[in-house]
Amino acid sequence: GSLDVSGQYRIHNFYIRSDDAANGDVQLEDATLVTQCSVQNLYHIVELSVRWDGPVSVAIFAPGENAAFADDIVGGLRRCYPLIRKYVSFHLVYPTSREAIIYEESPTLLNTPCQDILHLAKYHKSATLNYGAEKEPYPNNLLRNVARQGSSTEFIFVVDIDMLPSEKLRTDFVHFALENRLFDSRTSLVSDHLDTVYVVPAFELQLNASIPKDKTELLEALQQGQARPFYRDICWKCQSSTDYDKWTAAKSSSKRRLDVAYNVTWKDPWEPFYIGRWSVPLYDERFKQYGFNRISQVQHEGRVQNVCFVPIFDYSQVCELHIAGYGFSVLDRAFLVHKGWKTVTDFHASKDEENSRNRLLFRQFKNELKVKYPDTDRRCY
């Protein structure tokens, strides 16, 4: 494996390649779903791979013995789920201070019936790590970049691993891109910063609600109070620029399966999920999930999981998109859902110096953008 820029993390790109990637069957004119997770959240990839039904790139954070469990579970998932074997490439990341420990494949998993693999992935706890308790920073932006670099398609869709896209989003988007000749412009991309990303509105869903397949079902869930806009209770201003009222009211006059409903001007601190070209700016790897973290508690299938959430620094990459001249177009029928309400229940006990570090970093980041894009009058605030 190689080291990251800071020298603090070791990266194994394509630790396990999808069959399509190994056989050279991934087409440039396609979209890759890009995500990252800790070992205990790997099981989400089962549903995600079914919904996306196309190339997926996952970076797994697996310090120490977590790597052995990740290795076993990935092997089991590939054996039991043909779509994962066909489409999903896995990358491994761990701190140099906690090198990966990987044993020979676990005989338990080799002999585990397929109907039990998912349960094992969900509930196995011996190797898992609570990052808040152990003060192990979670390098979310490094992981996103590693997963992004594992894609070989023109478009990428960076999502959290516990979210699900609307059905047929990938095939509909590729159809939309072909109709609008979006694949034809790639030769001019290197010099062209004036580009567009395609925003996919995000929602939260009550745990007992069935997962909506299309916009009609989602609108019904919203009407029944079973769905609501993403982060409504945690950080509404982080999502409100999506203009959910406009999106829900939008009646597409187009006969296309997917189209642009309207355009939005970026405003601080909007953090949209979007489908963009592979050439969009990378994430700033200096930001990690510890300082300024709020812990939100999500009840998932009867269990409470602590999920780290960064309201200030996760939007640094979107802010750079804005400064670089990108436009934001909201897709009319596409959406993401997160299973369970997100609510703030506690604050991460972070050290003062960690908070100060992130404040200083963000100030530095904004100054660097002024140097990187000297001719723009756009700002991040």
Tab-separated table of C-alpha atoms in Angstrom:
chain	number	residue	atom	x	y	z
A	1	GLY	CA	0.000	0.000	0.000
A	2	SER	CA	0.924	3.665	-0.380
A	3	LEU	CA	0.949	6.441	2.210
A	4	ASP	CA	-1.360	9.444	2.097
A	5	VAL	CA	0.101	12.971	1.806
A	6	SER	CA	0.310	13.374	5.592
A	7	GLY	CA	2.121	10.044	6.022
A	8	GLN	CA	-0.370	9.091	8.748
A	9	TYR	CA	-2.449	6.594	6.759
A	10	ARG	CA	-1.719	3.604	4.575
A	11	ILE	CA	-3.932	3.091	1.522
A	12	HIS	CA	-4.552	-0.137	-0.379
A	13	ASN	CA	-6.304	0.957	-3.572
A	14	PHE	CA	-8.414	-1.783	-5.142
A	15	TYR	CA	-7.787	-4.069	-2.195
A	16	ILE	CA	-10.509	-6.137	-3.866
A	17	ARG	CA	-11.580	-5.282	-7.420
A	18	SER	CA	-15.087	-5.790	-8.727
A	19	ASP	CA	-15.350	-8.416	-11.462
A	20	ASP	CA	-16.312	-5.671	-13.941
A	21	ALA	CA	-13.249	-3.589	-13.003
A	22	ALA	CA	-10.976	-6.644	-13.138
A	23	ASN	CA	-12.294	-7.558	-16.603
A	24	GLY	CA	-12.172	-4.001	-17.972
A	25	ASP	CA	-15.959	-3.926	-18.344
A	26	VAL	CA	-16.593	-0.560	-16.635
A	27	GLN	CA	-17.644	1.981	-19.274
A	28	LEU	CA	-16.500	5.606	-19.201
A	29	GLU	CA	-20.044	6.693	-20.115
A	30	ASP	CA	-21.474	5.709	-16.743
A	31	ALA	CA	-21.727	6.896	-13.122
A	32	THR	CA	-20.002	5.362	-10.085
A	33	LEU	CA	-21.518	5.474	-6.618
A	34	VAL	CA	-18.693	6.516	-4.265
A	35	THR	CA	-18.870	5.888	-0.523
A	36	GLN	CA	-16.840	5.139	2.606
A	37	CYS	CA	-17.427	3.479	5.951
A	38	SER	CA	-16.031	1.939	9.088
A	39	VAL	CA	-16.149	-1.835	9.376
A	40	GLN	CA	-19.387	-1.919	11.372
A	41	ASN	CA	-21.286	-0.186	8.562
A	42	LEU	CA	-20.130	-2.438	5.720
A	43	TYR	CA	-23.421	-4.346	5.683
A	44	HIS	CA	-25.186	-1.329	4.120
A	45	ILE	CA	-23.442	-2.119	0.826
A	46	VAL	CA	-25.885	-4.997	0.217
A	47	GLU	CA	-28.957	-2.765	-0.235
A	48	LEU	CA	-26.926	0.013	-1.814
A	49	SER	CA	-25.545	-2.220	-4.568
A	50	VAL	CA	-29.065	-3.406	-5.443
A	51	ARG	CA	-30.465	0.133	-5.638
A	52	TRP	CA	-27.538	1.522	-7.656
A	53	ASP	CA	-27.169	-1.524	-9.920
A	54	GLY	CA	-23.874	-0.293	-11.344
A	55	PRO	CA	-20.244	0.512	-10.461
A	56	VAL	CA	-19.592	1.212	-6.765
A	57	SER	CA	-16.320	2.239	-5.080
A	58	VAL	CA	-16.027	1.853	-1.282
A	59	ALA	CA	-13.175	2.943	0.998
A	60	ILE	CA	-13.145	1.080	4.327
A	61	PHE	CA	-11.447	2.502	7.434
A	62	ALA	CA	-10.049	-0.549	9.204
A	63	PRO	CA	-7.398	0.009	11.898
A	64	GLY	CA	-5.721	-3.032	13.457
A	65	GLU	CA	-7.934	-6.111	13.760
A	66	ASN	CA	-10.809	-4.292	12.064
A	67	ALA	CA	-8.992	-5.106	8.815
A	68	ALA	CA	-9.283	-8.857	9.449
A	69	PHE	CA	-13.020	-8.542	9.995
A	70	ALA	CA	-13.383	-6.327	6.899
A	71	ASP	CA	-11.462	-8.867	4.832
A	72	ASP	CA	-13.694	-11.713	6.034
A	73	ILE	CA	-16.953	-9.835	5.562
A	74	VAL	CA	-16.058	-8.575	2.080
A	75	GLY	CA	-15.181	-12.144	1.093
A	76	GLY	CA	-18.513	-13.378	2.444
A	77	LEU	CA	-20.513	-10.609	0.763
A	78	ARG	CA	-18.822	-11.281	-2.577
A	79	ARG	CA	-19.529	-14.990	-2.267
A	80	CYS	CA	-23.201	-14.483	-1.434
A	81	TYR	CA	-24.232	-11.387	-3.408
A	82	PRO	CA	-23.551	-11.519	-7.166
A	83	LEU	CA	-24.153	-7.765	-7.611
A	84	ILE	CA	-21.450	-6.960	-5.048
A	85	ARG	CA	-19.029	-9.300	-6.789
A	86	LYS	CA	-19.860	-7.790	-10.189
A	87	TYR	CA	-19.949	-4.088	-9.334
A	88	VAL	CA	-18.261	-3.192	-6.025
A	89	SER	CA	-14.548	-2.399	-5.633
A	90	PHE	CA	-13.159	-2.124	-2.094
A	91	HIS	CA	-10.214	-0.026	-0.876
A	92	LEU	CA	-8.603	-0.316	2.560
A	93	VAL	CA	-7.316	2.589	4.695
A	94	TYR	CA	-5.800	2.466	8.189
A	95	PRO	CA	-3.498	4.606	10.376
A	96	THR	CA	0.204	3.759	10.283
A	97	SER	CA	-0.026	3.762	14.086
A	98	ARG	CA	-2.467	0.823	13.905
A	99	GLU	CA	-1.347	-1.321	10.984
A	100	ALA	CA	-3.904	-3.706	9.509
A	101	ILE	CA	-3.935	-7.203	10.962
A	102	ILE	CA	-5.265	-9.761	8.489
A	103	TYR	CA	-5.417	-13.507	9.124
A	104	GLU	CA	-6.165	-16.361	6.786
A	105	GLU	CA	-9.842	-16.287	5.847
A	106	SER	CA	-12.024	-17.192	8.796
A	107	PRO	CA	-13.327	-20.769	8.519
A	108	THR	CA	-16.526	-19.564	10.248
A	109	LEU	CA	-17.252	-17.177	7.401
A	110	LEU	CA	-16.201	-19.623	4.701
A	111	ASN	CA	-18.837	-22.020	5.967
A	112	THR	CA	-21.484	-19.467	6.935
A	113	PRO	CA	-24.701	-19.940	4.946
A	114	CYS	CA	-25.485	-16.939	2.773
A	115	GLN	CA	-28.701	-16.138	4.620
A	116	ASP	CA	-26.586	-15.541	7.773
A	117	ILE	CA	-23.799	-13.425	6.258
A	118	LEU	CA	-25.746	-10.166	6.421
A	119	HIS	CA	-26.698	-10.759	10.077
A	120	LEU	CA	-23.065	-11.476	10.921
A	121	ALA	CA	-21.917	-8.288	9.193
A	122	LYS	CA	-24.518	-6.232	11.089
A	123	TYR	CA	-24.090	-7.567	14.580
A	124	HIS	CA	-20.496	-8.737	14.909
A	125	LYS	CA	-18.924	-6.370	17.423
A	126	SER	CA	-15.656	-7.861	18.627
A	127	ALA	CA	-13.480	-6.010	16.142
A	128	THR	CA	-15.438	-2.798	15.849
A	129	LEU	CA	-14.193	0.519	17.059
A	130	ASN	CA	-16.020	3.419	18.648
A	131	TYR	CA	-14.111	6.385	17.234
A	132	GLY	CA	-15.499	8.854	19.772
A	133	ALA	CA	-14.521	6.683	22.733
A	134	GLU	CA	-11.069	5.756	21.479
A	135	LYS	CA	-10.257	9.245	20.181
A	136	GLU	CA	-9.414	7.732	16.793
A	137	PRO	CA	-10.105	10.473	14.240
A	138	TYR	CA	-12.146	9.250	11.303
A	139	PRO	CA	-10.493	10.538	8.086
A	140	ASN	CA	-13.740	10.935	6.140
A	141	ASN	CA	-12.347	13.206	3.429
A	142	LEU	CA	-9.310	10.990	2.799
A	143	LEU	CA	-11.673	8.010	2.492
A	144	ARG	CA	-13.906	9.894	0.054
A	145	ASN	CA	-10.906	10.751	-2.113
A	146	VAL	CA	-9.616	7.166	-2.069
A	147	ALA	CA	-13.045	5.870	-3.120
A	148	ARG	CA	-13.337	8.587	-5.788
A	149	GLN	CA	-9.985	7.673	-7.268
A	150	GLY	CA	-11.245	4.100	-7.502
A	151	SER	CA	-13.854	5.140	-10.062
A	152	SER	CA	-13.236	5.057	-13.818
A	153	THR	CA	-16.497	6.583	-15.069
A	154	GLU	CA	-17.204	10.108	-16.297
A	155	PHE	CA	-19.634	10.816	-13.424
A	156	ILE	CA	-19.476	10.084	-9.698
A	157	PHE	CA	-22.085	10.240	-6.940
A	158	VAL	CA	-20.596	10.616	-3.432
A	159	VAL	CA	-23.041	9.441	-0.743
A	160	ASP	CA	-23.063	8.242	2.861
A	161	ILE	CA	-23.166	4.468	3.042
A	162	ASP	CA	-26.398	4.409	5.079
A	163	MET	CA	-28.415	6.207	2.389
A	164	LEU	CA	-30.307	4.734	-0.567
A	165	PRO	CA	-30.937	6.381	-3.957
A	166	SER	CA	-34.253	6.254	-5.779
A	167	GLU	CA	-34.668	3.189	-7.994
A	168	LYS	CA	-33.080	3.310	-11.456
A	169	LEU	CA	-31.274	6.574	-10.634
A	170	ARG	CA	-28.063	5.414	-12.268
A	171	THR	CA	-29.649	4.183	-15.506
A	172	ASP	CA	-31.917	7.241	-15.681
A	173	PHE	CA	-28.985	9.603	-15.128
A	174	VAL	CA	-26.864	7.917	-17.807
A	175	HIS	CA	-29.846	8.212	-20.173
A	176	PHE	CA	-30.190	11.915	-19.216
A	177	ALA	CA	-26.448	12.467	-19.795
A	178	LEU	CA	-26.594	10.817	-23.219
A	179	GLU	CA	-29.678	12.822	-24.241
A	180	ASN	CA	-27.994	16.058	-23.190
A	181	ARG	CA	-24.647	15.087	-24.753
A	182	LEU	CA	-22.910	15.476	-21.394
A	183	PHE	CA	-20.336	12.841	-22.314
A	184	ASP	CA	-19.271	14.789	-25.417
A	185	SER	CA	-17.667	17.662	-23.517
A	186	ARG	CA	-15.051	15.725	-21.587
A	187	THR	CA	-12.153	16.811	-23.803
A	188	SER	CA	-12.570	20.446	-22.758
A	189	LEU	CA	-12.955	19.692	-19.061
A	190	VAL	CA	-9.332	20.250	-18.095
A	191	SER	CA	-9.518	23.974	-18.787
A	192	ASP	CA	-13.227	24.478	-18.188
A	193	HIS	CA	-14.146	25.268	-14.600
A	194	LEU	CA	-17.627	26.540	-15.473
A	195	ASP	CA	-19.497	23.307	-15.061
A	196	THR	CA	-22.613	21.895	-13.472
A	197	VAL	CA	-23.274	19.370	-10.734
A	198	TYR	CA	-26.655	17.638	-10.487
A	199	VAL	CA	-28.215	17.880	-7.034
A	200	VAL	CA	-30.116	14.892	-5.629
A	201	PRO	CA	-32.452	16.005	-2.785
A	202	ALA	CA	-32.029	13.993	0.429
A	203	PHE	CA	-34.689	12.862	2.911
A	204	GLU	CA	-34.957	11.014	6.223
A	205	LEU	CA	-37.380	8.132	6.589
A	206	GLN	CA	-39.075	6.686	9.674
A	207	LEU	CA	-37.681	3.257	10.463
A	208	ASN	CA	-40.984	1.422	10.089
A	209	ALA	CA	-41.725	3.048	6.715
A	210	SER	CA	-41.173	1.150	3.486
A	211	ILE	CA	-38.402	2.646	1.379
A	212	PRO	CA	-39.876	4.660	-1.509
A	213	LYS	CA	-38.847	3.527	-4.977
A	214	ASP	CA	-39.875	6.652	-6.895
A	215	LYS	CA	-41.019	10.246	-6.379
A	216	THR	CA	-44.708	9.294	-6.192
A	217	GLU	CA	-44.034	6.954	-3.256
A	218	LEU	CA	-41.755	9.525	-1.600
A	219	LEU	CA	-44.424	12.252	-1.847
A	220	GLU	CA	-46.898	9.853	-0.186
A	221	ALA	CA	-44.416	9.210	2.639
A	222	LEU	CA	-43.935	12.981	3.085
A	223	GLN	CA	-47.704	13.522	3.210
A	224	GLN	CA	-48.109	10.776	5.817
A	225	GLY	CA	-45.319	12.224	7.967
A	226	GLN	CA	-43.105	9.186	7.376
A	227	ALA	CA	-40.444	11.181	5.521
A	228	ARG	CA	-38.950	14.639	5.996
A	229	PRO	CA	-36.080	16.675	4.506
A	230	PHE	CA	-32.576	15.533	5.474
A	231	TYR	CA	-31.023	17.205	8.560
A	232	ARG	CA	-34.246	19.112	9.239
A	233	ASP	CA	-33.673	18.942	13.004
A	234	ILE	CA	-29.877	18.873	13.040
A	235	CYS	CA	-28.810	21.580	10.620
A	236	TRP	CA	-31.686	22.854	8.508
A	237	LYS	CA	-29.635	25.622	6.900
A	238	CYS	CA	-27.216	22.912	5.675
A	239	GLN	CA	-29.995	21.571	3.412
A	240	SER	CA	-32.701	24.242	3.032
A	241	SER	CA	-31.165	25.765	-0.127
A	242	THR	CA	-32.292	22.618	-1.959
A	243	ASP	CA	-35.772	24.223	-1.777
A	244	TYR	CA	-37.772	21.136	-0.858
A	245	ASP	CA	-41.137	22.859	-1.362
A	246	LYS	CA	-40.209	23.708	-4.934
A	247	TRP	CA	-38.952	20.162	-5.557
A	248	THR	CA	-42.045	18.428	-4.184
A	249	ALA	CA	-44.305	20.764	-6.178
A	250	ALA	CA	-42.297	20.401	-9.405
A	251	LYS	CA	-44.374	18.666	-12.062
A	252	SER	CA	-42.086	17.554	-14.841
A	253	SER	CA	-43.521	18.508	-18.214
A	254	SER	CA	-40.745	16.537	-19.841
A	255	LYS	CA	-41.336	12.990	-21.026
A	256	ARG	CA	-37.771	12.183	-20.062
A	257	ARG	CA	-37.155	9.797	-17.211
A	258	LEU	CA	-34.986	12.410	-15.500
A	259	ASP	CA	-34.523	16.132	-16.057
A	260	VAL	CA	-33.389	19.338	-14.347
A	261	ALA	CA	-36.220	20.866	-12.285
A	262	TYR	CA	-34.488	24.164	-11.457
A	263	ASN	CA	-31.100	25.728	-10.680
A	264	VAL	CA	-29.890	26.890	-7.268
A	265	THR	CA	-27.217	29.414	-6.314
A	266	TRP	CA	-24.967	28.053	-3.563
A	267	LYS	CA	-25.311	29.706	-0.153
A	268	ASP	CA	-23.279	29.048	2.990
A	269	PRO	CA	-23.502	26.382	4.509
A	270	TRP	CA	-25.439	24.306	1.945
A	271	GLU	CA	-24.180	20.689	1.702
A	272	PRO	CA	-26.059	19.083	-1.197
A	273	PHE	CA	-25.517	15.538	-2.398
A	274	TYR	CA	-24.827	15.668	-6.120
A	275	ILE	CA	-23.766	13.735	-9.200
A	276	GLY	CA	-20.719	15.422	-10.726
A	277	ARG	CA	-17.905	14.739	-13.147
A	278	TRP	CA	-14.785	12.883	-12.030
A	279	SER	CA	-12.933	16.208	-12.388
A	280	VAL	CA	-14.716	18.048	-9.537
A	281	PRO	CA	-12.294	19.241	-6.813
A	282	LEU	CA	-11.081	16.632	-4.352
A	283	TYR	CA	-11.989	16.794	-0.654
A	284	ASP	CA	-9.565	18.528	1.712
A	285	GLU	CA	-8.020	15.654	3.658
A	286	ARG	CA	-6.879	17.847	6.545
A	287	PHE	CA	-10.432	17.924	7.903
A	288	LYS	CA	-11.331	14.886	9.989
A	289	GLN	CA	-14.337	14.013	12.088
A	290	TYR	CA	-13.425	14.977	15.611
A	291	GLY	CA	-13.313	18.695	16.453
A	292	PHE	CA	-16.685	20.453	15.999
A	293	ASN	CA	-18.404	17.086	15.809
A	294	ARG	CA	-21.920	16.708	16.968
A	295	ILE	CA	-23.096	13.207	17.696
A	296	SER	CA	-26.497	12.444	16.293
A	297	GLN	CA	-28.235	9.315	17.425
A	298	VAL	CA	-30.008	7.224	14.862
A	299	GLN	CA	-32.194	4.336	15.904
A	300	HIS	CA	-31.548	1.643	13.330
A	301	GLU	CA	-33.480	-1.603	13.389
A	302	GLY	CA	-33.908	-1.454	17.135
A	303	ARG	CA	-30.281	-0.513	17.816
A	304	VAL	CA	-28.962	2.942	18.577
A	305	GLN	CA	-25.920	3.924	16.564
A	306	ASN	CA	-23.783	6.984	17.169
A	307	VAL	CA	-23.169	8.792	13.920
A	308	CYS	CA	-20.652	11.603	13.691
A	309	PHE	CA	-21.788	14.731	11.903
A	310	VAL	CA	-19.747	17.793	10.971
A	311	PRO	CA	-21.944	20.802	10.209
A	312	ILE	CA	-19.107	23.190	9.421
A	313	PHE	CA	-16.322	21.422	7.602
A	314	ASP	CA	-18.069	18.859	5.449
A	315	TYR	CA	-19.098	21.612	3.096
A	316	SER	CA	-15.534	22.757	2.300
A	317	GLN	CA	-15.573	20.827	-0.999
A	318	VAL	CA	-18.988	22.198	-2.030
A	319	CYS	CA	-17.786	25.678	-1.148
A	320	GLU	CA	-14.830	25.137	-3.508
A	321	LEU	CA	-17.224	24.037	-6.262
A	322	HIS	CA	-19.045	27.358	-5.871
A	323	ILE	CA	-15.834	29.397	-5.948
A	324	ALA	CA	-14.558	27.431	-8.963
A	325	GLY	CA	-17.623	28.546	-10.918
A	326	TYR	CA	-19.816	25.452	-10.802
A	327	GLY	CA	-23.592	25.672	-11.081
A	328	PHE	CA	-26.059	23.531	-9.133
A	329	SER	CA	-28.986	21.959	-11.018
A	330	VAL	CA	-31.586	20.036	-9.019
A	331	LEU	CA	-32.846	16.822	-10.654
A	332	ASP	CA	-36.624	16.471	-10.788
A	333	ARG	CA	-37.262	12.817	-9.916
A	334	ALA	CA	-34.024	11.745	-8.220
A	335	PHE	CA	-33.682	11.501	-4.437
A	336	LEU	CA	-31.778	9.897	-1.561
A	337	VAL	CA	-33.284	8.503	1.636
A	338	HIS	CA	-31.705	7.884	5.020
A	339	LYS	CA	-33.344	5.206	7.167
A	340	GLY	CA	-34.240	6.801	10.509
A	341	TRP	CA	-34.639	10.367	11.803
A	342	LYS	CA	-31.427	12.205	12.585
A	343	THR	CA	-31.612	14.125	15.877
A	344	VAL	CA	-28.960	15.841	17.955
A	345	THR	CA	-28.627	14.153	21.332
A	346	ASP	CA	-25.153	15.067	22.487
A	347	PHE	CA	-21.956	16.861	21.640
A	348	HIS	CA	-18.701	15.088	20.991
A	349	ALA	CA	-16.321	15.658	23.884
A	350	SER	CA	-13.564	17.201	21.814
A	351	LYS	CA	-10.472	18.855	23.163
A	352	ASP	CA	-10.279	22.614	22.861
A	353	GLU	CA	-7.107	22.379	20.806
A	354	GLU	CA	-8.867	20.133	18.286
A	355	ASN	CA	-11.645	22.692	17.836
A	356	SER	CA	-9.066	25.447	17.488
A	357	ARG	CA	-7.178	23.369	14.922
A	358	ASN	CA	-10.255	23.028	12.743
A	359	ARG	CA	-11.094	26.733	13.033
A	360	LEU	CA	-7.587	27.649	11.939
A	361	LEU	CA	-7.692	25.059	9.159
A	362	PHE	CA	-10.914	26.431	7.762
A	363	ARG	CA	-9.564	29.988	7.800
A	364	GLN	CA	-6.454	28.729	6.007
A	365	PHE	CA	-8.597	26.774	3.538
A	366	LYS	CA	-10.568	29.898	2.570
A	367	ASN	CA	-7.353	31.887	2.087
A	368	GLU	CA	-5.931	29.117	-0.114
A	369	LEU	CA	-9.051	29.241	-2.292
A	370	LYS	CA	-8.488	32.977	-2.871
A	371	VAL	CA	-5.016	32.168	-4.198
A	372	LYS	CA	-6.216	29.162	-6.210
A	373	TYR	CA	-9.070	31.119	-7.862
A	374	PRO	CA	-7.764	34.721	-8.020
A	375	ASP	CA	-10.240	35.924	-10.655
A	376	THR	CA	-13.477	34.944	-8.954
A	377	ASP	CA	-15.713	37.252	-6.959
A	378	ARG	CA	-17.466	34.289	-5.316
A	379	ARG	CA	-16.920	33.644	-1.617
A	380	CYS	CA	-17.619	30.892	0.942
A	381	TYR	CA	-19.577	33.060	3.361
